[in-house]
Coordinates of C-alpha atoms and ligand atoms in Angstrom, one line a residue:
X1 CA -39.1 8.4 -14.3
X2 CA -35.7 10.4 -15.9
X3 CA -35.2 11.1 -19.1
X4 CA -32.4 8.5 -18.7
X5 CA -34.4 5.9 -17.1
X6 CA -37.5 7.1 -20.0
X7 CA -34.4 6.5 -22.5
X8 CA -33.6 3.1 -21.5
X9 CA -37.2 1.6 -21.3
X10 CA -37.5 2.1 -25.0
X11 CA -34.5 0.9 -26.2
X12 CA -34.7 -1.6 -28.7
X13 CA -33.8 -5.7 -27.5
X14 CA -30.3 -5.9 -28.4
X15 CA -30.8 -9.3 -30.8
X16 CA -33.1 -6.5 -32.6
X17 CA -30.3 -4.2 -32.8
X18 CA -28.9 -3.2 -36.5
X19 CA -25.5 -3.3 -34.7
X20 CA -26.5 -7.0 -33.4
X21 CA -27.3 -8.1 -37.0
X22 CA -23.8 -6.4 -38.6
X23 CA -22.3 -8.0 -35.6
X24 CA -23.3 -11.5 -37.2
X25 CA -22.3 -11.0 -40.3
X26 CA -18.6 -9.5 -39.2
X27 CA -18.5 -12.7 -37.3
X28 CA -19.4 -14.7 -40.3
X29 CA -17.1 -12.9 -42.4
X30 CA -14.0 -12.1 -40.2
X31 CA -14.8 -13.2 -36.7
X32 CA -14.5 -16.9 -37.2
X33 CA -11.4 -16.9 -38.9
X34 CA -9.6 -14.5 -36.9
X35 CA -6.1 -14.7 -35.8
X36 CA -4.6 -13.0 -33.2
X37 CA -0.9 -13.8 -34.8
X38 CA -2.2 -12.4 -38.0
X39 CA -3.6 -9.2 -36.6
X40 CA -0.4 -8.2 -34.9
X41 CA 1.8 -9.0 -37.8
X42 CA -1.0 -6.7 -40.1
X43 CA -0.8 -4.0 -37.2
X44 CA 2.2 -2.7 -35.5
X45 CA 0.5 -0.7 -33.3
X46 CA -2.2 -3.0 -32.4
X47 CA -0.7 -3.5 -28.3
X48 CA -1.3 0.2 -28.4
X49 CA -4.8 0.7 -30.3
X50 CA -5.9 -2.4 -28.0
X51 CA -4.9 -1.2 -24.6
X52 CA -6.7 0.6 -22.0
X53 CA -5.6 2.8 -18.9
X54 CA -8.4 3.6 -16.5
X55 CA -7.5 4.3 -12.5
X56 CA -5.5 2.1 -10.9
X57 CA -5.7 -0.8 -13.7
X58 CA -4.4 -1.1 -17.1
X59 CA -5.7 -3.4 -19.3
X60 CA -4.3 -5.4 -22.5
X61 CA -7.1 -6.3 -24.7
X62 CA -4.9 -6.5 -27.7
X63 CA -4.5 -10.7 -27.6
X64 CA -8.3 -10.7 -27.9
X65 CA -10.3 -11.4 -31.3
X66 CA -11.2 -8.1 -31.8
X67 CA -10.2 -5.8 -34.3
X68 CA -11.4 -2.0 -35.1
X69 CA -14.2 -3.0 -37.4
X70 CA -15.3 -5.4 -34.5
X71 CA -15.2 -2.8 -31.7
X72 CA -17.2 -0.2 -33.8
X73 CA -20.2 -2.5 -34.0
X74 CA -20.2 -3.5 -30.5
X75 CA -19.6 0.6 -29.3
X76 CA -22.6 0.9 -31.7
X77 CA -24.7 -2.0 -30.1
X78 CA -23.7 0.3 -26.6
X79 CA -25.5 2.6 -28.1
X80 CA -28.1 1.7 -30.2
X81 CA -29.0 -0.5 -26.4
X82 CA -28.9 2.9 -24.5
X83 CA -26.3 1.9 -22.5
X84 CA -24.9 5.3 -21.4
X85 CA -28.7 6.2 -20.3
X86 CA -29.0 3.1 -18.2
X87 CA -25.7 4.0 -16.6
X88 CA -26.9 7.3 -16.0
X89 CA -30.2 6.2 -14.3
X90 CA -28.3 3.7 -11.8
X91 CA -26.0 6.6 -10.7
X92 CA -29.0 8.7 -10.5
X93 CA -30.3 6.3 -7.8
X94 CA -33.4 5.9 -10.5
X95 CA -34.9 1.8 -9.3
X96 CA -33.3 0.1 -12.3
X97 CA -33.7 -2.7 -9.6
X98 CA -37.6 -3.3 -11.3
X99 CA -38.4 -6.7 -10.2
X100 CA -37.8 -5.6 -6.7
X101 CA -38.7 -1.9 -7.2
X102 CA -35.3 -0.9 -5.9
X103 CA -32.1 1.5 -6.9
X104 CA -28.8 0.8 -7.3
X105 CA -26.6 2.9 -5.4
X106 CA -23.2 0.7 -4.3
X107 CA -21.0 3.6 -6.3
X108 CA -23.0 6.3 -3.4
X109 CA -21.1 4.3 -0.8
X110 CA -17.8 5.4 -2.4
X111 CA -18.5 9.1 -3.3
X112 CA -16.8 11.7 -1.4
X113 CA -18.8 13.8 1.2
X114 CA -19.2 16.8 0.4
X115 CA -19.9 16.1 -3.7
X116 CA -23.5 17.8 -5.4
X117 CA -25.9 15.2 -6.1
X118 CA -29.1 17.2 -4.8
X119 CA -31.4 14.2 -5.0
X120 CA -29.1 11.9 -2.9
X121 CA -27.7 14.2 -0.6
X122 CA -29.9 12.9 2.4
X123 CA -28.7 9.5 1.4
X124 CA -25.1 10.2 1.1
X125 CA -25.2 12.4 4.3
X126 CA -26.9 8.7 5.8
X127 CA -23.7 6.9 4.3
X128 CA -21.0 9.4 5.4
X129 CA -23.1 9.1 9.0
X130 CA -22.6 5.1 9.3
X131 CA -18.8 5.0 7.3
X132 CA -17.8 7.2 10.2
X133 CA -19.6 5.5 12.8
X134 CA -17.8 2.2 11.0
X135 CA -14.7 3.6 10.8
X136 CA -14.6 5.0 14.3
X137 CA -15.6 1.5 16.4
X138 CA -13.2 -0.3 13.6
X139 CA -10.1 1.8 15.2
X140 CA -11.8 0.6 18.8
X141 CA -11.7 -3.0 17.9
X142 CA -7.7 -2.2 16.1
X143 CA -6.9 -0.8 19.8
X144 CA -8.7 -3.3 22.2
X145 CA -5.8 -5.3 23.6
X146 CA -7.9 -7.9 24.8
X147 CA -9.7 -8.7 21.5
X148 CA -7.3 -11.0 19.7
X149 CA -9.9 -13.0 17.2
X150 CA -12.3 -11.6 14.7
X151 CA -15.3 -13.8 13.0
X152 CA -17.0 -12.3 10.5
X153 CA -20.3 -15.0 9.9
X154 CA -21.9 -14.3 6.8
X155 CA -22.1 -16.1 3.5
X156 CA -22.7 -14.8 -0.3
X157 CA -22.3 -11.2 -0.9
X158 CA -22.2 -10.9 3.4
X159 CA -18.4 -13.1 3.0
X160 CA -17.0 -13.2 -0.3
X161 CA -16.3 -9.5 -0.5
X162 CA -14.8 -9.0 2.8
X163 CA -12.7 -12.4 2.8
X164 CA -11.2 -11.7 -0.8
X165 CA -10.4 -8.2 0.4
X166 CA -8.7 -9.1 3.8
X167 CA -6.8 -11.6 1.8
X168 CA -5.9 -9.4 -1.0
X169 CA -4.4 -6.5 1.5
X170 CA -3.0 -9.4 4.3
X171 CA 0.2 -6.8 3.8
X172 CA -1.9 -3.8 5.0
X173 CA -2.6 -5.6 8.1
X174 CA -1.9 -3.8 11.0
X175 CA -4.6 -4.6 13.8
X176 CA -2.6 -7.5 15.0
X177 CA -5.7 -9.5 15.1
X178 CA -6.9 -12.8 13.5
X179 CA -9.7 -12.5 11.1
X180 CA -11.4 -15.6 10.7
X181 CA -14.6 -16.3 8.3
X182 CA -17.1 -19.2 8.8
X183 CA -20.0 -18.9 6.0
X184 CA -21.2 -22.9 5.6
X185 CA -24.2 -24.2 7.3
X186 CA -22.0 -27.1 7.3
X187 CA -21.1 -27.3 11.2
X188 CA -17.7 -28.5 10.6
X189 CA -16.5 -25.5 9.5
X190 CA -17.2 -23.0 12.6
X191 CA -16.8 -26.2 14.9
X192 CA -13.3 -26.3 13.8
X193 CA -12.9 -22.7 14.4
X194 CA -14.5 -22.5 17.6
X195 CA -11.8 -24.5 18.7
X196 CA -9.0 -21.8 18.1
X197 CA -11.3 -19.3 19.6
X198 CA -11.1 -18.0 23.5
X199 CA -15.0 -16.5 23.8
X200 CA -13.6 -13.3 26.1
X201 CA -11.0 -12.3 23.7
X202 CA -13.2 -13.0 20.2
X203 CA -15.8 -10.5 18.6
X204 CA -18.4 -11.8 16.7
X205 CA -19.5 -10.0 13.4
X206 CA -22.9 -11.3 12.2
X207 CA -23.2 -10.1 8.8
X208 CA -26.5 -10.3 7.1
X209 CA -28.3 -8.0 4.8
X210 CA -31.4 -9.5 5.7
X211 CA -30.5 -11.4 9.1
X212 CA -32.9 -14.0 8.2
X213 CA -30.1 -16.0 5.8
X214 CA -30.7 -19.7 7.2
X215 CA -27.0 -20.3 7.1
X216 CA -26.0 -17.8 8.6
X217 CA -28.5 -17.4 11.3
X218 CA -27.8 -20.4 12.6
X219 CA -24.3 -20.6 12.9
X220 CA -24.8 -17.5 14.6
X221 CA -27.2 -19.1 17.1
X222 CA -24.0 -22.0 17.3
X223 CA -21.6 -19.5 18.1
X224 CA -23.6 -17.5 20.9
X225 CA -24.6 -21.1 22.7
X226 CA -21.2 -21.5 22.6
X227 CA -20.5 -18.1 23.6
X228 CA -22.7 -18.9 26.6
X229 CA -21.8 -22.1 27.4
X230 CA -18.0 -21.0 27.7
X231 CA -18.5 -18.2 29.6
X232 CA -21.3 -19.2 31.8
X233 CA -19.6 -20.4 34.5
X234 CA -17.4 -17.3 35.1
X235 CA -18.0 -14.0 35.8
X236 CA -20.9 -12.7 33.2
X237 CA -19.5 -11.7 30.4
X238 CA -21.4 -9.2 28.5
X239 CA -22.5 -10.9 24.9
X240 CA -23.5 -7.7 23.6
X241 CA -20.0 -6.4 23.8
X242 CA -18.4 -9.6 21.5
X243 CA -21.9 -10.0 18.8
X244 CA -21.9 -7.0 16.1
X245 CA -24.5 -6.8 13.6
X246 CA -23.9 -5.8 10.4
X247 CA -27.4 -5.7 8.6
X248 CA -30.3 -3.8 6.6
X249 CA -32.7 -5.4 9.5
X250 CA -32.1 -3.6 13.1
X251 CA -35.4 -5.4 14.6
X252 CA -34.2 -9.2 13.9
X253 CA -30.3 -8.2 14.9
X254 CA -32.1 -6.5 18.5
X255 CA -34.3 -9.2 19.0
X256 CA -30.9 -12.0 18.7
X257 CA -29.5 -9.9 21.1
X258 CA -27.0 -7.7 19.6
X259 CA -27.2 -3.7 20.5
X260 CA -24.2 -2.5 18.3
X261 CA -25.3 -2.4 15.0
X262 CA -24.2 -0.7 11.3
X263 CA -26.6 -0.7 9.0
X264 CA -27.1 0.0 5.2
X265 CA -29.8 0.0 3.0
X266 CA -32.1 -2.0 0.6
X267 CA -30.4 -0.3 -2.5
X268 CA -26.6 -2.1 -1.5
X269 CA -27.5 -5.7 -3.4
X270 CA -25.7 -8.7 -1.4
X271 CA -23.2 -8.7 -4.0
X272 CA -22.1 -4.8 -4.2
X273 CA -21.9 -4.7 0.0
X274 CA -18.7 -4.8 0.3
X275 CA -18.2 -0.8 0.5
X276 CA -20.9 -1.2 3.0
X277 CA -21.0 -2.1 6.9
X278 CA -20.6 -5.4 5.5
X279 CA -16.7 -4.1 5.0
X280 CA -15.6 -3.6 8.2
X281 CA -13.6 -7.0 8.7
X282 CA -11.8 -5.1 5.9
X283 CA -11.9 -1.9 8.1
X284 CA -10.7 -4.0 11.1
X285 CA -7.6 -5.0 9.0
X286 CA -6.3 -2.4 7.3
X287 CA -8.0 0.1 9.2
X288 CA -9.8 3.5 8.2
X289 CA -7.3 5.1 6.3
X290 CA -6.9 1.8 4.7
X291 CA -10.8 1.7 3.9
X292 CA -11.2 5.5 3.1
X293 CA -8.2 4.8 -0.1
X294 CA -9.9 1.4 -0.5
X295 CA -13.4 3.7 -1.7
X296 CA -11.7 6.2 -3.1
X297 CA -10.2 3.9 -5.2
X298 CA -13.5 2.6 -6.2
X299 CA -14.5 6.0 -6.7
X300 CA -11.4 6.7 -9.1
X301 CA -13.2 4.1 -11.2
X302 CA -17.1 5.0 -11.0
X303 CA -15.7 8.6 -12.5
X304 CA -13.8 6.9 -15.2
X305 CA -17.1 4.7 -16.3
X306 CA -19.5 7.7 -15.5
X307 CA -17.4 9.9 -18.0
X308 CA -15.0 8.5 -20.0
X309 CA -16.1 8.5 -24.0
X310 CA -18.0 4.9 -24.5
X311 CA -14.4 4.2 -26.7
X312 CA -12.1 4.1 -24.4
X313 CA -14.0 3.0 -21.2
X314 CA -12.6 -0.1 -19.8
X315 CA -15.5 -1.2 -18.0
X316 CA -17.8 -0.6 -21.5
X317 CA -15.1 -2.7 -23.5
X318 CA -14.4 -5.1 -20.9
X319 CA -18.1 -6.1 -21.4
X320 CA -18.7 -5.3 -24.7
X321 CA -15.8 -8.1 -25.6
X322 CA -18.4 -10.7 -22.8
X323 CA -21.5 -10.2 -25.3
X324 CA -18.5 -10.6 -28.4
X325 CA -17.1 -13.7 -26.6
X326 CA -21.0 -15.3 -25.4
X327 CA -23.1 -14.4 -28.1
X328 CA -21.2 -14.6 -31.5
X329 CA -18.0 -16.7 -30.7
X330 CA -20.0 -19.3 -28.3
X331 CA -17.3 -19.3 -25.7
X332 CA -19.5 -19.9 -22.7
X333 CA -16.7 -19.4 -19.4
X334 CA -14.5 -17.3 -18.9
X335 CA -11.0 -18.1 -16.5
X336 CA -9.8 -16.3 -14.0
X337 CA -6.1 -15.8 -13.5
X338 CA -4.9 -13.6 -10.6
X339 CA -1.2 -14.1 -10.9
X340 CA -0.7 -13.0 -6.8
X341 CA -1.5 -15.6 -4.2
X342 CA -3.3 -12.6 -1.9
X343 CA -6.2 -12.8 -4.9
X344 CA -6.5 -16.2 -4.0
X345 CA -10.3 -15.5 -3.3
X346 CA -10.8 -13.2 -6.4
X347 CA -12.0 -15.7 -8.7
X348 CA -14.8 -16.8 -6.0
X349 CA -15.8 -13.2 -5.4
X350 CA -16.1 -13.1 -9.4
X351 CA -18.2 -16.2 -10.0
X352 CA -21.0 -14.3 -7.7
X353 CA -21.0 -11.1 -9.2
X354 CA -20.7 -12.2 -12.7
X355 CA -22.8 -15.4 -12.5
X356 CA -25.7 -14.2 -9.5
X357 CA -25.6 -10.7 -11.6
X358 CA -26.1 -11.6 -15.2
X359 CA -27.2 -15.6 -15.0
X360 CA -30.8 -14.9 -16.2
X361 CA -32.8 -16.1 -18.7
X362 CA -35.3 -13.9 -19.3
X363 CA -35.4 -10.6 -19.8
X364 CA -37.2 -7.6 -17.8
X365 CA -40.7 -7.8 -19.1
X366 CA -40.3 -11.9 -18.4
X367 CA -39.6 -12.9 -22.0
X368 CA -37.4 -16.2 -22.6
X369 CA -34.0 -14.5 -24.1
X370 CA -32.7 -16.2 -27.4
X371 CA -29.2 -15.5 -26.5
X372 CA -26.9 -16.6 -23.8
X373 CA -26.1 -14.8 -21.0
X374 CA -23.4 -15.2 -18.3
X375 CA -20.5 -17.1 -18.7
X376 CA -19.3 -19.1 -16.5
X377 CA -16.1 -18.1 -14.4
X378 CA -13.9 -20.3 -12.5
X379 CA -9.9 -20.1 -11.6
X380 CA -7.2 -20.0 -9.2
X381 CA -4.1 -18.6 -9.2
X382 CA -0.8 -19.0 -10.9
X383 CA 0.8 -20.4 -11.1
X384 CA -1.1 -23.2 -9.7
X385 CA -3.2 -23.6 -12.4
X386 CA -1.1 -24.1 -14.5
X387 CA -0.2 -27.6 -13.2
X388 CA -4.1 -28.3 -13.1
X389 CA -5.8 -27.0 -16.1
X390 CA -3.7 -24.7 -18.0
X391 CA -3.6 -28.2 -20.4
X392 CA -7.2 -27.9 -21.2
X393 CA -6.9 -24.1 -22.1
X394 CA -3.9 -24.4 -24.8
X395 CA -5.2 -27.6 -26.0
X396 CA -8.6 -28.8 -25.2
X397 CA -10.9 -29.0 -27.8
X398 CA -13.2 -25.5 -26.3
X399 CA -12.1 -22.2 -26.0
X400 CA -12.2 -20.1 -22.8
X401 CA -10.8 -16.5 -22.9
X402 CA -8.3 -15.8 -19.8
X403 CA -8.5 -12.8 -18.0
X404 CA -5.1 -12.8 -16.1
X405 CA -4.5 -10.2 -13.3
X406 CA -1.0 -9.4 -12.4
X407 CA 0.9 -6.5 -9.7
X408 CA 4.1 -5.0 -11.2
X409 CA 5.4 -4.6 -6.9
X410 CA 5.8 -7.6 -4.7
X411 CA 5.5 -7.0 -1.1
X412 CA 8.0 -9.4 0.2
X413 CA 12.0 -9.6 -0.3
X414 CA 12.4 -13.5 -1.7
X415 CA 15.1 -13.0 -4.5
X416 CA 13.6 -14.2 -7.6
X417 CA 10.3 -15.1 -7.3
X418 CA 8.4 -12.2 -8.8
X419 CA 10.0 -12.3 -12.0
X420 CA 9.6 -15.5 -12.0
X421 CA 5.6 -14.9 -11.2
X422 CA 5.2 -12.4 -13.6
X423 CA 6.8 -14.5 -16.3
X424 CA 4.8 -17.2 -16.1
X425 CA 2.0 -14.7 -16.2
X426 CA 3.4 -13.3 -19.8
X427 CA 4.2 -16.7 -21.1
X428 CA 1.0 -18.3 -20.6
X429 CA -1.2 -15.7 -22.4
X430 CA 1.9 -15.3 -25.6
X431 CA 1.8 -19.3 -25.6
X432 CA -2.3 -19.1 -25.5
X433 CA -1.9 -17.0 -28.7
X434 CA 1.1 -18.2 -30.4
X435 CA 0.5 -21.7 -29.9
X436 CA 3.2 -24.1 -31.3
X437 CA 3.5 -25.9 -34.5
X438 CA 6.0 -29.4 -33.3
X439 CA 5.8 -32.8 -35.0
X440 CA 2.2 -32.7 -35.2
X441 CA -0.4 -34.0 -32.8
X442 CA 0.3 -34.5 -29.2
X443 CA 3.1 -31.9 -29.4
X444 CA 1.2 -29.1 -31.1
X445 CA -0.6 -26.1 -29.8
X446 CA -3.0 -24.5 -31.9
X447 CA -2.7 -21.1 -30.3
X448 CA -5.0 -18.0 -31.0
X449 CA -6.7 -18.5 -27.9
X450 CA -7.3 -15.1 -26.6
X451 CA -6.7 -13.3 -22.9
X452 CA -7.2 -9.9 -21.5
X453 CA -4.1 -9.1 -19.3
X454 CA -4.8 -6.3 -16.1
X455 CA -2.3 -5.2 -15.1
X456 CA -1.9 -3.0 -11.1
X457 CA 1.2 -0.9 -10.1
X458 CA 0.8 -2.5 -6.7
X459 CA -2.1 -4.4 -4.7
X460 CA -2.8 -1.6 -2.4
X461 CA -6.2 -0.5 -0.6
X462 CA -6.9 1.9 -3.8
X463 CA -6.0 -0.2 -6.5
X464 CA -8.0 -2.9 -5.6
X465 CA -11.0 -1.2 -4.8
X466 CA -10.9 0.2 -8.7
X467 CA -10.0 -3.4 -9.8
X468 CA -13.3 -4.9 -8.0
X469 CA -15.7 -1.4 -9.2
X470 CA -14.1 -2.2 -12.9
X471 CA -15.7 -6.2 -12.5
X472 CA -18.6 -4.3 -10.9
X473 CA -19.3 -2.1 -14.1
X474 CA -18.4 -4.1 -17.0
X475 CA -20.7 -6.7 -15.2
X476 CA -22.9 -4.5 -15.6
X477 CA -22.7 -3.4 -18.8
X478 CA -22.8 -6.4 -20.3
X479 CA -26.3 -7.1 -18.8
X480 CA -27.5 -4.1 -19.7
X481 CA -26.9 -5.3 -23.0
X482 CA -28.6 -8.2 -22.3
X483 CA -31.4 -6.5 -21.5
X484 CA -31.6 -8.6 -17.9
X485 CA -32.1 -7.3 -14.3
X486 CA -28.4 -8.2 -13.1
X487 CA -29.7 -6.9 -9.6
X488 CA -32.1 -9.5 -8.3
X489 CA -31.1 -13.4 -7.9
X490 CA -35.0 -14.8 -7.7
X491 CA -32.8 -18.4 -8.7
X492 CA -31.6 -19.1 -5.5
X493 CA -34.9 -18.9 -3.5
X494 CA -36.3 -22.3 -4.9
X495 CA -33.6 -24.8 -3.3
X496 CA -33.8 -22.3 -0.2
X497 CA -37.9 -23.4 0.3
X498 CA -37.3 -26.7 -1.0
X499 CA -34.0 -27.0 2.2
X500 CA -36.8 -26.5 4.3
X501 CA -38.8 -28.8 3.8
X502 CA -36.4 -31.8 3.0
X503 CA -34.6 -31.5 6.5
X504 CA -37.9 -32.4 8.9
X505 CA -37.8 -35.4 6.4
X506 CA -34.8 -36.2 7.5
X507 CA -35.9 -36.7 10.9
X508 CA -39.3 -38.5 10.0
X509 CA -38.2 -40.3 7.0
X510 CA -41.9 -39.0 5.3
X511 CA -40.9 -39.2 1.6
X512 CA -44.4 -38.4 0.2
X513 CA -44.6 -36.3 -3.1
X514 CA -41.0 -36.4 -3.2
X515 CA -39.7 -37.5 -6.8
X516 CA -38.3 -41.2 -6.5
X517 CA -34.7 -39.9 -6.4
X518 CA -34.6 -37.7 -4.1
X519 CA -36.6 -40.5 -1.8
X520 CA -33.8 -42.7 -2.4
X521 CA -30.7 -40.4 -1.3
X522 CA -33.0 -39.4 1.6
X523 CA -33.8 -43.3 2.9
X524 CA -30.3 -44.0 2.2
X525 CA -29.4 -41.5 4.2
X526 CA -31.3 -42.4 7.4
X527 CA -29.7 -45.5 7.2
X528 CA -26.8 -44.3 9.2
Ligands
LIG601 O1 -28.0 -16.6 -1.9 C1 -28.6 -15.4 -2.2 C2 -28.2 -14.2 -1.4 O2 -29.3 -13.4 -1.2 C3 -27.0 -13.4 -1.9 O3 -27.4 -12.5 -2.9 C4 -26.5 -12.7 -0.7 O4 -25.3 -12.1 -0.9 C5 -26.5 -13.9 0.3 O5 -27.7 -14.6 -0.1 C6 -26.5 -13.5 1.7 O6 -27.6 -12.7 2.1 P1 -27.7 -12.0 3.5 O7 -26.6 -10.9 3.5 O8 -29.0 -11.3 3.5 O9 -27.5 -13.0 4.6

């Protein structure tokens, strides 16, 4: 154990924190009755005290119900919770992971070769080793002209990263080839894409950390019968050739069949893979050069959270403002708002890293918490959403904070419609805090309803590799906070075990010891 890790272990639980206590009674006192219209017409330099550059992303926290007094308590409930210790461990690659016994070393996959980090040099050589060996049968695959389809099958952490990403950079694209992703046990999915698919000219990507994931094993297994079906009949084709693994577990991706593999290793958590292996749909897209900026951009951001003064440290105030929102406002989601159609996938990718990291409820020695944890995040893009929801947000009767995410450069030559994007983007959060006084009732809008605005230069490779590292860290941080293991996800094995022994049922209609209702939906469901 490090000092840092040594550090951490003792700090106090951060409900037991003086800062925690102040924190209640600033809320009491100034918190509930806060108004954002108020603070700017008391502060003329409150867009500038309340905004935050970091690499690649700058943020506007300033229509959020924070003032200074506020964000001195929660820098000193960062403190008095260790935060900076804990931070210092996980880079250290000390196993903050302690319910599995594991590190946490996602930000290694994005260091530069070459950088002094005695301990982990064997593992970063190990990285640099595979990213090449990635990289390398990526720019194969971009030159094969008789590869035209790409399926990346996977689901979780082993889809969500890569298909947000492909999405998010479709402008970067220059492999000329179709990327598909099929991630549902549900066989409609791949069966309608097998249908597009020619077996000779598609590649199969099997993505797994575990290659044991029941959905995605078997639509695996779907795809190769397939595979073999089509192609039996012909001249062999070799299946080795068109199945990649990309997986922690060599043996189970060998014994399937595959030969090419790229691994990674137990300390990449589902969630954080996307820097792995489990990138190289990403890779196949915008290719190396692409990926190598995509990393460094990640990287760009690990430095900024490593060093930057607790202050001004997006990620730290980013989740700082969660544990102000959750635990003394009450506001229990959050909405995402990617103004840009390519982040159509971004709110997804967020509701697994936020909700999979920090949706715990107890904390690491297995206490109950008496706090609340994650929020939950949901969204789409605008403008869309504002013709679905946006209603609820300026004038149902909760309040959810907006987080709305927008790119100064479009990358397409339509007169008119980026101002007209980004507009709509800087109207929604000023009427969220201005609201409207009308006739009264229907008409009104009560406004003060807060939103952080992020705001990128241009969705490139770099930038949004330091806009996923920033959700990464400030996810982090506020679970530290929470004093919470945001690296496992034990809630997810119960329905898993529970699958399993439901879907013989199915087939033998034996409903003993199940509860009455799940009896019902299951003889109801036989019936067809
Ligand atoms: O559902 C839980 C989970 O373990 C996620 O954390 C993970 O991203 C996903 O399943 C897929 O796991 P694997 O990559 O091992 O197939």
């Amino acid at each position: 154990m490090t000092a840092q890790t040594a550090e951490w272990a003792h700090r106090p639980r951060c409900d037991q924190t003086a800062a925690w206590a102040m924190l209640g009674q600033h809320f009491r006192q100034d918190g509930a009755a806060f108004d954002l219209r108020q603070a700017f017409t008391d502060d003329a330099r409150r867009f500038e005290r309340l905004s935050q550059p970091a690499p690649h992303v700058f943020a506007d926290l300033s229509k959020n119900r924070i003032d200074a007094a506020t964000e001195a308590l929660l820098l000193q409930l960062a403190r008095e919770c260790r935060v900076e210790a804990h931070r210092d461990a996980m880079f250290a690659g000390e196993p903050i992971n302690a319910t599995e016994g594991r590190a946490v070393l996602h930000t290694l996959l994005r260091a530069p070769r070459g950088a002094q980090d005695g301990a982990l040099a064997a593992e970063r050589a190990e990285v640099h080793a595979t990213l090449d060996a990635m990289l390398a049968f990526a720019e194969t695959l971009r030159a094969d002209p008789h590869i035209t389809d790409v399926v990346n099958i996977g689901i979780g952490g082993s889809d969500l990263g890569p298909q947000m990403a492909v999405l998010a950079l479709d402008a970067f694209a220059g492999s000329g080839k179709r990327l598909h992703f099929v991630s549902n046990v549900d066989g409609h999915e791949l069966a309608a894409k097998l249908k597009q698919l020619q077996p000779r000219s598609t590649v199969f990507l099997i993505a797994s950390k575990t290659f044991t994931t029941i959905e995605t094993m078997t639509n695996a297994l779907s795809a190769k019968r397939w595979f073999e079906a089509q192609t039996g009949a012909e001249a062999p084709v070799d299946i080795a050739r068109h199945f990649i693994g990309l997986t922690t577990n060599v043996a189970a991706a060998r014994a399937f069949g595959i030969s090419t593999t790229f691994g990674f290793w137990d300390w990449v958590g589902g969630r954080y893979s996307v820097w792995s292996a489990i990138g190289l749909p990403l890779a196949v897209t915008i290719g190396a050069e692409g990926f190598r900026a995509f990393l460094a951009g990640a990287h760009a951001m690990d430095e900024h959270f490593r060093t930057a003064p607790l202050e001004s440290n997006l990620p730290v105030r980013l989740g700082l403002l969660d544990v102000w929102y959750r635990n003394f406002h009450g506001f229990s989601s959050r909405c995402i708002a990617p103004y840009h159609s390519a982040l159509r996938r971004y709110p997804a990718y967020l509701q697994q890293l936020e909700m999979e990291s920090n949706g715990k409820r107890v904390d690491l020695s297995g206490q109950a918490l008496g706090y609340g944890t994650s929020p939950v995040l949901w969204g789409e893009p605008g403008t869309n959403g504002q013709h679905a929801y946006f209603q609820m947000l300026h004038q149902g009767t909760d309040v959810v904070p907006v987080e709305f995410v927008a790119v100064k450069k479009a990358r397409h030559d339509l007169a008119g419609h980026h101002p007209m994007l980004l507009a709509n983007a800087l109207a929604q959060a000023q009427a969220l805090m201005q609201g409207k006084v009308d006739q009264g009732g229907q008409k009104d809008f009560p406004g003060n309803r807060p939103s952080t605005f992020l705001l990128l230069d241009d969705l490139t490779p770099a930038s949004l590799g330091a806009l996923i590292a920033l959700q990464e860290h400030r996810v982090f941080v506020s679970g530290s906070l929470w004093g919470i293991n945001s690296f496992d996800q034990w809630g997810v094995e119960l329905g898993k075990v529970l699958a399993k022994d439901i879907e013989p049922r199915l087939a033998s209609g034996d409903t003993n010891g199940l509860d009455a209702s799940t009896a019902g939906l299951l003889g109801r469901i036989r019936t067809i």
